[in-house]
mmCIF file of C-alpha atoms in Angstrom:
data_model
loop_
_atom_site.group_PDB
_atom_site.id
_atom_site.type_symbol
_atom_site.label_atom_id
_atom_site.label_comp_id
_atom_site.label_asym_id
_atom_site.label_seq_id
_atom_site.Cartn_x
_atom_site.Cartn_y
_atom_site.Cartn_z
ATOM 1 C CA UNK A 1 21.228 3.956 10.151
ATOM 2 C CA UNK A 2 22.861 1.301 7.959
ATOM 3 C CA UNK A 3 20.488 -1.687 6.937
ATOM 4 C CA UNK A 4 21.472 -4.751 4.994
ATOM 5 C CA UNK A 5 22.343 -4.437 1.240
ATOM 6 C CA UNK A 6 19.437 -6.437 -0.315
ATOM 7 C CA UNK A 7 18.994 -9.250 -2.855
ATOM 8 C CA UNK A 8 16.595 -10.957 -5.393
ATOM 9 C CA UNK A 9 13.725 -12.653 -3.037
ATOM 10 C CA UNK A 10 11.563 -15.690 -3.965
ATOM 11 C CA UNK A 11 8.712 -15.296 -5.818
ATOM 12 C CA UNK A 12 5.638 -13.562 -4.604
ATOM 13 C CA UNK A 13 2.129 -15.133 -4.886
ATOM 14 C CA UNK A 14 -0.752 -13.503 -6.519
ATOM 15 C CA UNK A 15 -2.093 -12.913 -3.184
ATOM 16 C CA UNK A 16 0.822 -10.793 -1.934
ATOM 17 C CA UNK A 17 0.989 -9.305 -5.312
ATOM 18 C CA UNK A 18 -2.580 -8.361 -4.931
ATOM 19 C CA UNK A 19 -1.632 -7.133 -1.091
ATOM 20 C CA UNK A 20 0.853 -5.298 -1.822
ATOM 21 C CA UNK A 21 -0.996 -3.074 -4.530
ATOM 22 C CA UNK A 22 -3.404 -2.373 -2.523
ATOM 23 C CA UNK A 23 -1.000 -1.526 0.315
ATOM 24 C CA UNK A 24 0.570 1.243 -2.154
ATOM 25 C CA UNK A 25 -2.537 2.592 -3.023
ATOM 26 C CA UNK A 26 -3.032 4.013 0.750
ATOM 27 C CA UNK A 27 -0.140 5.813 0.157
ATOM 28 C CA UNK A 28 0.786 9.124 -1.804
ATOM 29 C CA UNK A 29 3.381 9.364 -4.774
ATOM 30 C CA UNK A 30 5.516 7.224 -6.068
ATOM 31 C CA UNK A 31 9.544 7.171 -6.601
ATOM 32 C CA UNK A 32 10.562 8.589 -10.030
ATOM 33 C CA UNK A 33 14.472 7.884 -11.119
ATOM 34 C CA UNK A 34 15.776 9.830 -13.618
ATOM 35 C CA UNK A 35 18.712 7.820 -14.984
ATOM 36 C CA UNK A 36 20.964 10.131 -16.894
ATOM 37 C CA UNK A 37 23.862 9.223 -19.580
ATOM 38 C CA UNK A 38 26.582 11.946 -18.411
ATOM 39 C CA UNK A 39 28.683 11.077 -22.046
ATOM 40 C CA UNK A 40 29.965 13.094 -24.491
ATOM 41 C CA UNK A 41 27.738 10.619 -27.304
ATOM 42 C CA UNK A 42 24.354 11.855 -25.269
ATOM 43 C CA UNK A 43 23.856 15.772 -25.774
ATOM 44 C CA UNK A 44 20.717 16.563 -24.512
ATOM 45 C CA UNK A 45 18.951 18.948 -26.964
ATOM 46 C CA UNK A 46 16.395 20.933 -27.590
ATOM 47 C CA UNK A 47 13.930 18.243 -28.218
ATOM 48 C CA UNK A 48 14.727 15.818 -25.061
ATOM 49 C CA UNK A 49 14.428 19.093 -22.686
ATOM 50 C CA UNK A 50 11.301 19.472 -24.023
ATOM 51 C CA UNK A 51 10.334 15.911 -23.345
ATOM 52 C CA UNK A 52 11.713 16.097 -20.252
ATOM 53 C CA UNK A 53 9.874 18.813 -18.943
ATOM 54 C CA UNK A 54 6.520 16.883 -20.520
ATOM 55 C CA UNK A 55 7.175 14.673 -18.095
ATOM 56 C CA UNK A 56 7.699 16.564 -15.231
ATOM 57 C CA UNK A 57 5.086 18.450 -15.882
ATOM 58 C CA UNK A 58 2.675 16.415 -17.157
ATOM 59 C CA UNK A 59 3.545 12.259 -15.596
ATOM 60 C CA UNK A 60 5.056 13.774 -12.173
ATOM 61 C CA UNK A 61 2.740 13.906 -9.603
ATOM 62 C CA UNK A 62 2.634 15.943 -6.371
ATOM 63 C CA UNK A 63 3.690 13.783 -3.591
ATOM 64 C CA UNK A 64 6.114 11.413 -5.878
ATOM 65 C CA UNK A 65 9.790 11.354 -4.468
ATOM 66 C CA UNK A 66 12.462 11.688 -7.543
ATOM 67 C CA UNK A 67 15.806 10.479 -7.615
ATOM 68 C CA UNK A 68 18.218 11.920 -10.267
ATOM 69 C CA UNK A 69 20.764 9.261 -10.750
ATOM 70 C CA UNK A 70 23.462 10.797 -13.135
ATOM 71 C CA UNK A 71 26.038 7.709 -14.697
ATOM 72 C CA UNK A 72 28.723 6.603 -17.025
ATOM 73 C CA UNK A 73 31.249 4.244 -15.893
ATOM 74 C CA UNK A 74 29.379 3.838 -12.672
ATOM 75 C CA UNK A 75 26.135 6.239 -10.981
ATOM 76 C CA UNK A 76 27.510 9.640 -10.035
ATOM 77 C CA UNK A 77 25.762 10.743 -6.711
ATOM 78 C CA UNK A 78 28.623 12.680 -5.419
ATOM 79 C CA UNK A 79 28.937 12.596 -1.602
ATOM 80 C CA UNK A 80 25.507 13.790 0.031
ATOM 81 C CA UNK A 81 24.144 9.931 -0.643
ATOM 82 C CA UNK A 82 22.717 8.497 2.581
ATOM 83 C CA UNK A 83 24.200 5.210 3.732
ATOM 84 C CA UNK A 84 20.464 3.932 3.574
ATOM 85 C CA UNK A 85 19.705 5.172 -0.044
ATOM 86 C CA UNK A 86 21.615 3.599 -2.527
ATOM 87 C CA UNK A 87 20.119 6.327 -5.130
ATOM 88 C CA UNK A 88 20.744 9.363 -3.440
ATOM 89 C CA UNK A 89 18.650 12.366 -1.461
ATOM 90 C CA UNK A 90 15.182 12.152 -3.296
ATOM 91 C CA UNK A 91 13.593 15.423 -4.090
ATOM 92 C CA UNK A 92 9.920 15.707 -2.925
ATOM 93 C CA UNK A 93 7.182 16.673 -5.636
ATOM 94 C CA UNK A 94 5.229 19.671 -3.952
ATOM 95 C CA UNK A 95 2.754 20.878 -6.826
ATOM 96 C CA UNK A 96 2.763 21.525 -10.255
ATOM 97 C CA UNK A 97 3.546 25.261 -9.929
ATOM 98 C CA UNK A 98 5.801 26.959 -12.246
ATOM 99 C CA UNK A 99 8.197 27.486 -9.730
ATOM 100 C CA UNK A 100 8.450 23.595 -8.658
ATOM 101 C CA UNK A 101 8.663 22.725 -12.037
ATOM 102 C CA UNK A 102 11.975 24.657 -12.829
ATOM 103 C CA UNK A 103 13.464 24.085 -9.200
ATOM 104 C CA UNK A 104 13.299 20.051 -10.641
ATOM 105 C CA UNK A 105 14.279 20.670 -13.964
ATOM 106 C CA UNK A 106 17.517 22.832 -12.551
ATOM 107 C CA UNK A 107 18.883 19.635 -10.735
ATOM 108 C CA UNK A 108 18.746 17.735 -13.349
ATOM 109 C CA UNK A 109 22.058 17.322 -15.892
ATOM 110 C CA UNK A 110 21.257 18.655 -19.112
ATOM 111 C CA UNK A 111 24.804 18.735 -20.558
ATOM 112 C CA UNK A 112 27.504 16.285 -21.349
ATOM 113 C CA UNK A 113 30.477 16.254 -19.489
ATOM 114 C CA UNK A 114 34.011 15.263 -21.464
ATOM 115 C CA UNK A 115 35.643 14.207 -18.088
ATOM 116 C CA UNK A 116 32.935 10.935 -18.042
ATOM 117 C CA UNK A 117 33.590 8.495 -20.439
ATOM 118 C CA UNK A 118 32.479 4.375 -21.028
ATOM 119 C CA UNK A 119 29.507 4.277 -20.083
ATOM 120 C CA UNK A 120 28.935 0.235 -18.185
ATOM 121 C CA UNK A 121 25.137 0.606 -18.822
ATOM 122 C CA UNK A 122 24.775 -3.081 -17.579
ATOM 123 C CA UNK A 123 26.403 -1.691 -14.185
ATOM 124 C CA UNK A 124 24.227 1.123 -14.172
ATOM 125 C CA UNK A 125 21.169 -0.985 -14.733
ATOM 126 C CA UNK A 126 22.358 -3.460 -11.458
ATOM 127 C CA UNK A 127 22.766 -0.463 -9.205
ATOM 128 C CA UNK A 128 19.587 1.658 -10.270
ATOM 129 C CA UNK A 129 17.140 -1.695 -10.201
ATOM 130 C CA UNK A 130 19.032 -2.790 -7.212
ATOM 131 C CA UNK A 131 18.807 0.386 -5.431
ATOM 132 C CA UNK A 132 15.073 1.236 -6.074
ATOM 133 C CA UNK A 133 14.486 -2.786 -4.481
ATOM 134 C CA UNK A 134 16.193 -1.214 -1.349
ATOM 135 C CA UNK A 135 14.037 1.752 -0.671
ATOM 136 C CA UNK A 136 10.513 -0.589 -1.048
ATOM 137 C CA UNK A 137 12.307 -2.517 1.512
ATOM 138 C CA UNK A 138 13.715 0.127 3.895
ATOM 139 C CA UNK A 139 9.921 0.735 3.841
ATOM 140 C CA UNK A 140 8.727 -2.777 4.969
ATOM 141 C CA UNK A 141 11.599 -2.952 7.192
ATOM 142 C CA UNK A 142 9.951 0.034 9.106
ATOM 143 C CA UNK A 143 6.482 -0.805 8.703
ATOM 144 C CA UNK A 144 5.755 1.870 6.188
ATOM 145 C CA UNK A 145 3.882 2.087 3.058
ATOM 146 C CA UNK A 146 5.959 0.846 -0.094
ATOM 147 C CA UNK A 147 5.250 2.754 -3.329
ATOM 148 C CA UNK A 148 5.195 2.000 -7.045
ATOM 149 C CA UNK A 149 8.256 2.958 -8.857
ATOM 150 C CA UNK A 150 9.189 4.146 -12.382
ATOM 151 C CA UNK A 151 12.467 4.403 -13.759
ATOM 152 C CA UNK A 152 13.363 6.840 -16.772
ATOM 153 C CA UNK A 153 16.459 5.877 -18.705
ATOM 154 C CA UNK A 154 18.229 8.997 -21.326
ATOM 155 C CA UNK A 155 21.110 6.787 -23.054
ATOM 156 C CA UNK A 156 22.002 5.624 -26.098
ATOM 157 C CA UNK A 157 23.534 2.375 -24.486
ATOM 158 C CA UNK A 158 21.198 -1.116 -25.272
ATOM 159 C CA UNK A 159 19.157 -1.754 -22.264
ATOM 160 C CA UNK A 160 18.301 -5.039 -21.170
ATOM 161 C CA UNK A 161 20.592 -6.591 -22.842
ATOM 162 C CA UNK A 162 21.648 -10.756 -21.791
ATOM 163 C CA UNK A 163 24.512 -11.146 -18.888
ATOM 164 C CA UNK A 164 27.657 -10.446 -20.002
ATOM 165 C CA UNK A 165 28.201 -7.487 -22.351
ATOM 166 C CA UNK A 166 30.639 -7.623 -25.852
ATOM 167 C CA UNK A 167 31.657 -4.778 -27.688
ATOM 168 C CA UNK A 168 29.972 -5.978 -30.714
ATOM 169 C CA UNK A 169 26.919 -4.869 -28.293
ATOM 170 C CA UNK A 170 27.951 -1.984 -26.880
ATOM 171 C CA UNK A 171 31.054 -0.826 -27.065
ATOM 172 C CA UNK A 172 31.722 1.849 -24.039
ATOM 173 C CA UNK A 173 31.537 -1.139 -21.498
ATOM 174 C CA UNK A 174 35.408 -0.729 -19.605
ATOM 175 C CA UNK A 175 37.564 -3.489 -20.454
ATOM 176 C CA UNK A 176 37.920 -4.552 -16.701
ATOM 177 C CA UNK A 177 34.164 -4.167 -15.848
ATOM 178 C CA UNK A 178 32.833 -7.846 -13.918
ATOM 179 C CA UNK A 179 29.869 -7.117 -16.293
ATOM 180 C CA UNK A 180 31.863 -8.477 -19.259
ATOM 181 C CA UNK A 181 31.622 -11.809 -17.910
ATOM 182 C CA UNK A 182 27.806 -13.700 -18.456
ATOM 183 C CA UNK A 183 28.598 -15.803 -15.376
ATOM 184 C CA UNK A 184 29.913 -13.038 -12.834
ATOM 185 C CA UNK A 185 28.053 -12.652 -9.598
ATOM 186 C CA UNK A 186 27.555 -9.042 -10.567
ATOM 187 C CA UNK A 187 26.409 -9.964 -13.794
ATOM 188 C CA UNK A 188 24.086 -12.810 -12.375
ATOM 189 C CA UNK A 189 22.670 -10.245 -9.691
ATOM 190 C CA UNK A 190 21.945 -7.786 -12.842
ATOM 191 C CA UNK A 191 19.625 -10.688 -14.354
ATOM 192 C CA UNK A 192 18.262 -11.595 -11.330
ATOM 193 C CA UNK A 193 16.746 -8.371 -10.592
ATOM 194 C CA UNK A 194 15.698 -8.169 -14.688
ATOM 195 C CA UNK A 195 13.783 -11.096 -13.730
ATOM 196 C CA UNK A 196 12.137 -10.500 -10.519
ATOM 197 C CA UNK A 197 11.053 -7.112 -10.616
ATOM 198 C CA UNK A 198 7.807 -6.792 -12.379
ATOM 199 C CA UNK A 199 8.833 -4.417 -15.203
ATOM 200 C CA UNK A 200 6.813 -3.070 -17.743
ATOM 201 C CA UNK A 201 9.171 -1.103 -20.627
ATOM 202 C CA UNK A 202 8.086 1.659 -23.215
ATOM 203 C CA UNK A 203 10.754 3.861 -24.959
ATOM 204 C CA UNK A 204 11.420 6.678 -27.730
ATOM 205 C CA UNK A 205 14.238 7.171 -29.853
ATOM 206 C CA UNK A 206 15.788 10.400 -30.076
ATOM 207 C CA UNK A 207 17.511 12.310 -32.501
ATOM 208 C CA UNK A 208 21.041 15.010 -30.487
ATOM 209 C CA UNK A 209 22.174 18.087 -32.243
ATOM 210 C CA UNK A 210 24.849 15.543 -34.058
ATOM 211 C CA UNK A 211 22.493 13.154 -35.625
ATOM 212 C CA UNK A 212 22.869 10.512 -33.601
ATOM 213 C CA UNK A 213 20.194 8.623 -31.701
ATOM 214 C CA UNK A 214 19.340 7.932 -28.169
ATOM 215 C CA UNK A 215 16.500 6.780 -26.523
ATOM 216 C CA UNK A 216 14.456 7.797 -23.831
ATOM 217 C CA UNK A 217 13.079 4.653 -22.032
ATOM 218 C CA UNK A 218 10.026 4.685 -19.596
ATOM 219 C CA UNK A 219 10.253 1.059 -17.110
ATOM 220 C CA UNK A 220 7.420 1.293 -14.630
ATOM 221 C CA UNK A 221 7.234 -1.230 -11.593
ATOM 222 C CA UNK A 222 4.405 -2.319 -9.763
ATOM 223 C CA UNK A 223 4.767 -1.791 -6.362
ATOM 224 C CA UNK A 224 6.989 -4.944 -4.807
ATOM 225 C CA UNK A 225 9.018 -5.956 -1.984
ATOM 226 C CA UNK A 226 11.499 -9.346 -1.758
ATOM 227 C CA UNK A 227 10.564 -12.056 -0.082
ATOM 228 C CA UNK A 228 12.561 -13.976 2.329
ATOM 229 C CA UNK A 229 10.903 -17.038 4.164
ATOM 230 C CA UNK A 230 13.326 -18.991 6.610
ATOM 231 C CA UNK A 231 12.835 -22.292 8.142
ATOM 232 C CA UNK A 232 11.948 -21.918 11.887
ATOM 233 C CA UNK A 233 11.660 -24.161 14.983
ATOM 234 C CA UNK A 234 7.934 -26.125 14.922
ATOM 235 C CA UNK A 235 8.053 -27.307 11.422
ATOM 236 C CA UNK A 236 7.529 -23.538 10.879
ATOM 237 C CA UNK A 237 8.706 -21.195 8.246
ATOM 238 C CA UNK A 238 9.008 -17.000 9.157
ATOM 239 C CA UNK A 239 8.537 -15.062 6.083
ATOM 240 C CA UNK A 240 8.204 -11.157 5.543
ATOM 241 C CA UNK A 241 5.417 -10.435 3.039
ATOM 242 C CA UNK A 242 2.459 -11.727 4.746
ATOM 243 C CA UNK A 243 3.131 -10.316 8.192
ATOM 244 C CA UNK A 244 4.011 -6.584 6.585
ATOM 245 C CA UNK A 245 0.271 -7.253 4.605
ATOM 246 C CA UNK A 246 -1.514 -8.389 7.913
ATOM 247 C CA UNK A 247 0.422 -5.230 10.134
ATOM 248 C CA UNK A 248 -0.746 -2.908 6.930
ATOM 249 C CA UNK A 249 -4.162 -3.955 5.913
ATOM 250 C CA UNK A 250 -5.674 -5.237 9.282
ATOM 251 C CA UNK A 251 -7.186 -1.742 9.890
ATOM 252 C CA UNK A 252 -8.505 -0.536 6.476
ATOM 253 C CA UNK A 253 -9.900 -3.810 6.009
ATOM 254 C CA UNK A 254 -11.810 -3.580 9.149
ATOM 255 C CA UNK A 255 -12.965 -0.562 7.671
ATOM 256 C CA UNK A 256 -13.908 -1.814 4.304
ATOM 257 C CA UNK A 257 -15.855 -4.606 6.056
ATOM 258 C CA UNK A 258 -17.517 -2.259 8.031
ATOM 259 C CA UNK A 259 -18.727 -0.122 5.332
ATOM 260 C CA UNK A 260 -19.432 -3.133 2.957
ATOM 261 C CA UNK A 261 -21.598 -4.171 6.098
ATOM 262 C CA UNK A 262 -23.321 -1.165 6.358
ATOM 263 C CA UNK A 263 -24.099 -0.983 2.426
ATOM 264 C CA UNK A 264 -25.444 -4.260 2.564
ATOM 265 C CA UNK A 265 -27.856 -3.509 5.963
ATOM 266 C CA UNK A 266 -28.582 -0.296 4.034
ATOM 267 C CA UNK A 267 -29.794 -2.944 0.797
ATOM 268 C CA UNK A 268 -31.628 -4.840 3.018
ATOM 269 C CA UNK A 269 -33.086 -1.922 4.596
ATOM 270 C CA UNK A 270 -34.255 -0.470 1.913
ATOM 271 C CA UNK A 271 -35.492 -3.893 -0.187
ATOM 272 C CA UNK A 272 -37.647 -4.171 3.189
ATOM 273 C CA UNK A 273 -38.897 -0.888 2.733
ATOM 274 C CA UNK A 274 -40.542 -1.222 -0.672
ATOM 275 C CA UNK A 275 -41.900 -4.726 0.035
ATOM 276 C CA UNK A 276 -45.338 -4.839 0.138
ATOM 277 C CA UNK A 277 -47.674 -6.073 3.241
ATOM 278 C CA UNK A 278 -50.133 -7.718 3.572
ATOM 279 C CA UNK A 279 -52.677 -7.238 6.323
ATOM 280 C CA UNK A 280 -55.128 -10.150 7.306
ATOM 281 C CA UNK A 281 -58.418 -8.544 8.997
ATOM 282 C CA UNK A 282 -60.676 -10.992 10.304
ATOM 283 C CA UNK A 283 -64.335 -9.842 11.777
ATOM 284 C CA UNK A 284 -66.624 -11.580 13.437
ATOM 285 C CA UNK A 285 -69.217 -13.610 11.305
ATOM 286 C CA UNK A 286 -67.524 -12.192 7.798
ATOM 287 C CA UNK A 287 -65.130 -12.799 5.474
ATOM 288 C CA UNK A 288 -61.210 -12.208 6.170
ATOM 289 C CA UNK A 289 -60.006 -9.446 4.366
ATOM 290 C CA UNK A 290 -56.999 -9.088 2.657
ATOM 291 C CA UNK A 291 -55.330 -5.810 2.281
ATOM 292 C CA UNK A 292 -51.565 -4.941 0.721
ATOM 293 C CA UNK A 293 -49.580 -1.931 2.111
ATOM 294 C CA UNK A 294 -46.807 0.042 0.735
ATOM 295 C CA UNK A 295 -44.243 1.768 2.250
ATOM 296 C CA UNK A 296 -45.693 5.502 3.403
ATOM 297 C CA UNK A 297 -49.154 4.200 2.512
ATOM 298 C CA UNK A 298 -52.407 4.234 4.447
ATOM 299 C CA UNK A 299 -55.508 2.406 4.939
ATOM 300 C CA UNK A 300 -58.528 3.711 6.094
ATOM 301 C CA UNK A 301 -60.658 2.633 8.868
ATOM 302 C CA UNK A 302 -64.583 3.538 8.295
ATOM 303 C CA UNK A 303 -65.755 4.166 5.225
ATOM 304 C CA UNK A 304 -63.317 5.517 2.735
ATOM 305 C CA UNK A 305 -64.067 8.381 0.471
ATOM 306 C CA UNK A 306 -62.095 6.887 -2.119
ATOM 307 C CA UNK A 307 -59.032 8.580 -1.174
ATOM 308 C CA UNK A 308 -56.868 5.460 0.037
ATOM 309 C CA UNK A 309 -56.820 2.553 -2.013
ATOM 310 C CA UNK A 310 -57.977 0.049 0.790
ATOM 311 C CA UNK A 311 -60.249 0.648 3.441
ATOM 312 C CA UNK A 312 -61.251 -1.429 7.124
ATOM 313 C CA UNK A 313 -65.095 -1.454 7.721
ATOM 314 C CA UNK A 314 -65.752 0.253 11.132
ATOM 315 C CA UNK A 315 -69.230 1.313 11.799
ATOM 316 C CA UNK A 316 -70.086 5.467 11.947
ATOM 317 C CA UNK A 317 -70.715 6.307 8.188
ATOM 318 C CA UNK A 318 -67.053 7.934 7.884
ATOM 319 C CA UNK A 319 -63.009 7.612 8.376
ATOM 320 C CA UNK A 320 -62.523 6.866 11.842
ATOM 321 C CA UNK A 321 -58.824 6.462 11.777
ATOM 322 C CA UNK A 322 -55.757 5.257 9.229
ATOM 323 C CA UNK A 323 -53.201 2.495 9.771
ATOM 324 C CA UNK A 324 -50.006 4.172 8.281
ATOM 325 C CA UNK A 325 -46.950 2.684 7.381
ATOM 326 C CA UNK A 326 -43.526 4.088 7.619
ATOM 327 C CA UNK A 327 -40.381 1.684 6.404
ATOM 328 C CA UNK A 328 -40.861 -0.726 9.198
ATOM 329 C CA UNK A 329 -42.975 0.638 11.634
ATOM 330 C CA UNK A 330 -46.994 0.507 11.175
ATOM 331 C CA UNK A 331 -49.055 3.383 13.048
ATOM 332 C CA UNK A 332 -52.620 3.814 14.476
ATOM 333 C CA UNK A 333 -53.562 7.496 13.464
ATOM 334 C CA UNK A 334 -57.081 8.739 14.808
ATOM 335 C CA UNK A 335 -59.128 11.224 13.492
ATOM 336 C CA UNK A 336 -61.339 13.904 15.022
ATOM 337 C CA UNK A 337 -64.781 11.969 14.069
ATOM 338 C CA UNK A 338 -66.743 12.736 16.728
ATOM 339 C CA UNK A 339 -67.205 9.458 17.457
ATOM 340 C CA UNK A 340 -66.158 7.041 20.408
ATOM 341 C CA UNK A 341 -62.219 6.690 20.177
ATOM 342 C CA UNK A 342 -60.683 3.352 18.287
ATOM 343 C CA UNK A 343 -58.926 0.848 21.140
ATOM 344 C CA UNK A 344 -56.235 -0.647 20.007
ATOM 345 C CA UNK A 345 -56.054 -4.322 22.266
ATOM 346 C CA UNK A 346 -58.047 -2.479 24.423
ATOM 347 C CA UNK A 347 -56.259 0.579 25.006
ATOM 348 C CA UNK A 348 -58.284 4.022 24.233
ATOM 349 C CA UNK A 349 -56.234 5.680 21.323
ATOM 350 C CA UNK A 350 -56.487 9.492 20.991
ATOM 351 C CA UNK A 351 -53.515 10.404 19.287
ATOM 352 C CA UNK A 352 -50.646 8.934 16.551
ATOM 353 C CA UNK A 353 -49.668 5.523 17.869
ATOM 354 C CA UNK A 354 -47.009 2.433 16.656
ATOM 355 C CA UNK A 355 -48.315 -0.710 16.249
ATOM 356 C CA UNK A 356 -45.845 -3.599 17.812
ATOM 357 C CA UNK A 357 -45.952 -7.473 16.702
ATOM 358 C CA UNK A 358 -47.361 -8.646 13.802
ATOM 359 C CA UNK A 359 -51.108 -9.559 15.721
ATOM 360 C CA UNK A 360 -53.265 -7.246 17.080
ATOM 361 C CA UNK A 361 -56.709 -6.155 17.896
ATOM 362 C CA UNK A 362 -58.933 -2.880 17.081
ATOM 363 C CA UNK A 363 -62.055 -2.164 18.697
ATOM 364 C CA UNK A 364 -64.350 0.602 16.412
ATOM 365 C CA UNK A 365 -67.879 1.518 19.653
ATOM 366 C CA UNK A 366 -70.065 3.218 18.130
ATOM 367 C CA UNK A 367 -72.249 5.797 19.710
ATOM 368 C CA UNK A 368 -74.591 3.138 20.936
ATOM 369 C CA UNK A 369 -71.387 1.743 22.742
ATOM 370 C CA UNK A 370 -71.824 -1.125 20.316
ATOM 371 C CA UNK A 371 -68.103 -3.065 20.112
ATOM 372 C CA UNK A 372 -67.294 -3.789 16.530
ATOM 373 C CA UNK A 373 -64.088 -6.007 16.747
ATOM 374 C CA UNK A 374 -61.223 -6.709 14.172
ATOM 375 C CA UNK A 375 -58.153 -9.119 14.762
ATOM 376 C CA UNK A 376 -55.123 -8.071 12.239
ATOM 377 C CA UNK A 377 -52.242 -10.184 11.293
ATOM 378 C CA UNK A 378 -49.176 -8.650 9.368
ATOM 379 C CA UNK A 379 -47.204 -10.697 6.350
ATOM 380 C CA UNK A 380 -43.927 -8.903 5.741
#
């Protein structure tokens, strides 16, 4: 499958920005480029293995994808590159077993070779910044997940350096390389992708076995794609960001909505829950009474011994039954009293029963079959 070579986009809005982080974020791993200086003036020694296996060891994770991009005068891939990745056959990131660890550090090129030579590190920037662009979009071009990306340069060539490259800069750049020239389209493709990739650089200078320095250079990028938006028929525009966002995030955002919903019914649940109530009782020829309920509290009805903090009169000379609440729901709970059983809007109630609406009406006989009659109003 051969898909069109891609170029610098327009520039993305927050919003996609934003989108397309938290696109890469449902995905695993990232993709990790080694960018190696195969010349004679870069000798990896004893000190950059050891870096180099820090980082492997240490920054790599399991599930990141790394691309070992060897170059001089141009990237050296040799001929197992796909025609749809410009950087080569990535190699997967299992775990951080021993065993993993040296398989990686095995592929990569520890040693100069003589037979490379003039080293266009401005050409070598274009085709590594160019070529990671190309795999986030291979990704959005099938509807898959694009990652972040990280790029770690071993050279002792100037990176990002302005278009067009002198030798009083660097010195290696070939004589005949377009890169020479500030106003070049490769050179103006090189700066364009300096500019719209959203780079953030850290490096360390190192010392090879000859004294002479090199750095190792760290360039991370947030997770990106290009954007292309094309005036259609309708006074319409089709673009390519917002649609891969919608197509990626319509699903997990459901979910996040659903689960902030449920939080927030759970909140309201549970503010419910410890508000207090308060119960109007009004009797016949006395005073309305005003009683406050907690959550898994009760209130007597007959004459309290004290052990619940409010209490119903109901004639008998003891506790003829409890109105219990439980979260929501408010319960008639009769006792064995030996007398006449409590009806509750004149229903006989003999065993644990839920109170519905927010009026109702409790009967207390006594053994004379004398009615004593409440009405009860609940304020949630």
């Amino acid at each position: 499958m051969t898909l069109t070579r891609i170029s610098p986009g327009e520039k993305l809005t927050p919003r996609q920005q934003l989108g397309l982080n938290l696109v890469s974020r449902l995905s695993s791993g990232r993709d990790v480029i080694l960018a190696i200086d195969l010349t004679e003036s870069v000798g990896l020694n004893d000190q950059a293995r050891i870096r180099l296996r820090q980082i492997v060891q240490d920054s790599i994770q399991p599930g990141d994808y790394i691309y070992i991009v060897p170059f001089a005068r141009d990237v050296v891939l040799g001929e197992l590159t796909p025609s749809i990745n410009p950087l080569g056959e990535p190699i997967k990131y299992i775990d951080r077993s021993e065993e993993n660890i040296a398989q990686l550090l095995e592929k990569i090129p520890l040693t100069s070779d003589s037979k490379y030579y003039g080293t266009d590190i401005q050409r070598a920037e274009l085709r590594v910044y160019q070529g990671i662009a190309q795999i986030n979009h291979h990704r959005l071009q099938r509807r898959q997940l694009i990652k972040p990306q990280s790029v770690i340069w071993l050279t002792d060539a100037p990176l990002f350096t302005e278009p067009g490259i002198t030798s009083d800069i660097w010195i290696e750049t070939p004589a005949d390389s377009a890169l020479r020239i500030a106003n070049s389209p490769e050179s103006q493709e090189r700066q364009a992708w300096m500019e719209i990739l959203p780079m953030n650089k850290r490096s360390l200078s190192i010392t090879t076995g000859e004294n002479k320095p090199y750095t190792l250079t760290v360039v991370d990028i947030k997770p990106t794609v290009q954007e292309f938006c094309t005036p259609a028929p309708g006074n319409r525009e089709t673009c390519l960001v917002n649609p891969y966002l919608r197509q990626q995030l319509w699903l997990p955002g459901l979910i996040l909505l659903l689960i902030i919903a449920s939080l927030c019914a759970w909140g309201y649940k549970l503010h419910r829950s410890q508000k207090n109530w308060q119960l109007s009782i009004e009797i016949p020829e006395q005073e309305e009474q005003i009683c406050r309920l907690k959550n898994k509290q009760k209130i007597a009805i007959g004459e309290d011994d004290g052990t619940y903090p409010d209490s119903i009169p109901c004639p008998g000379g003891e506790v003829r039954a409890y109105l219990e609440r439980q979260g929501e729901r408010l319960y008639l709970v009769p006792l064995n009293s030996g007398l006449p059983l409590i009806h509750y809007n004149g229903r006989e109630i003999a065993s644990r029963t839920p109170i519905s609406g927010s009026k109702f009406r409790l009967n207390c006989p006594d053994n004379r079959q004398r009615d004593y009659e409440m009405n009860i109003q609940i304020k949630k």
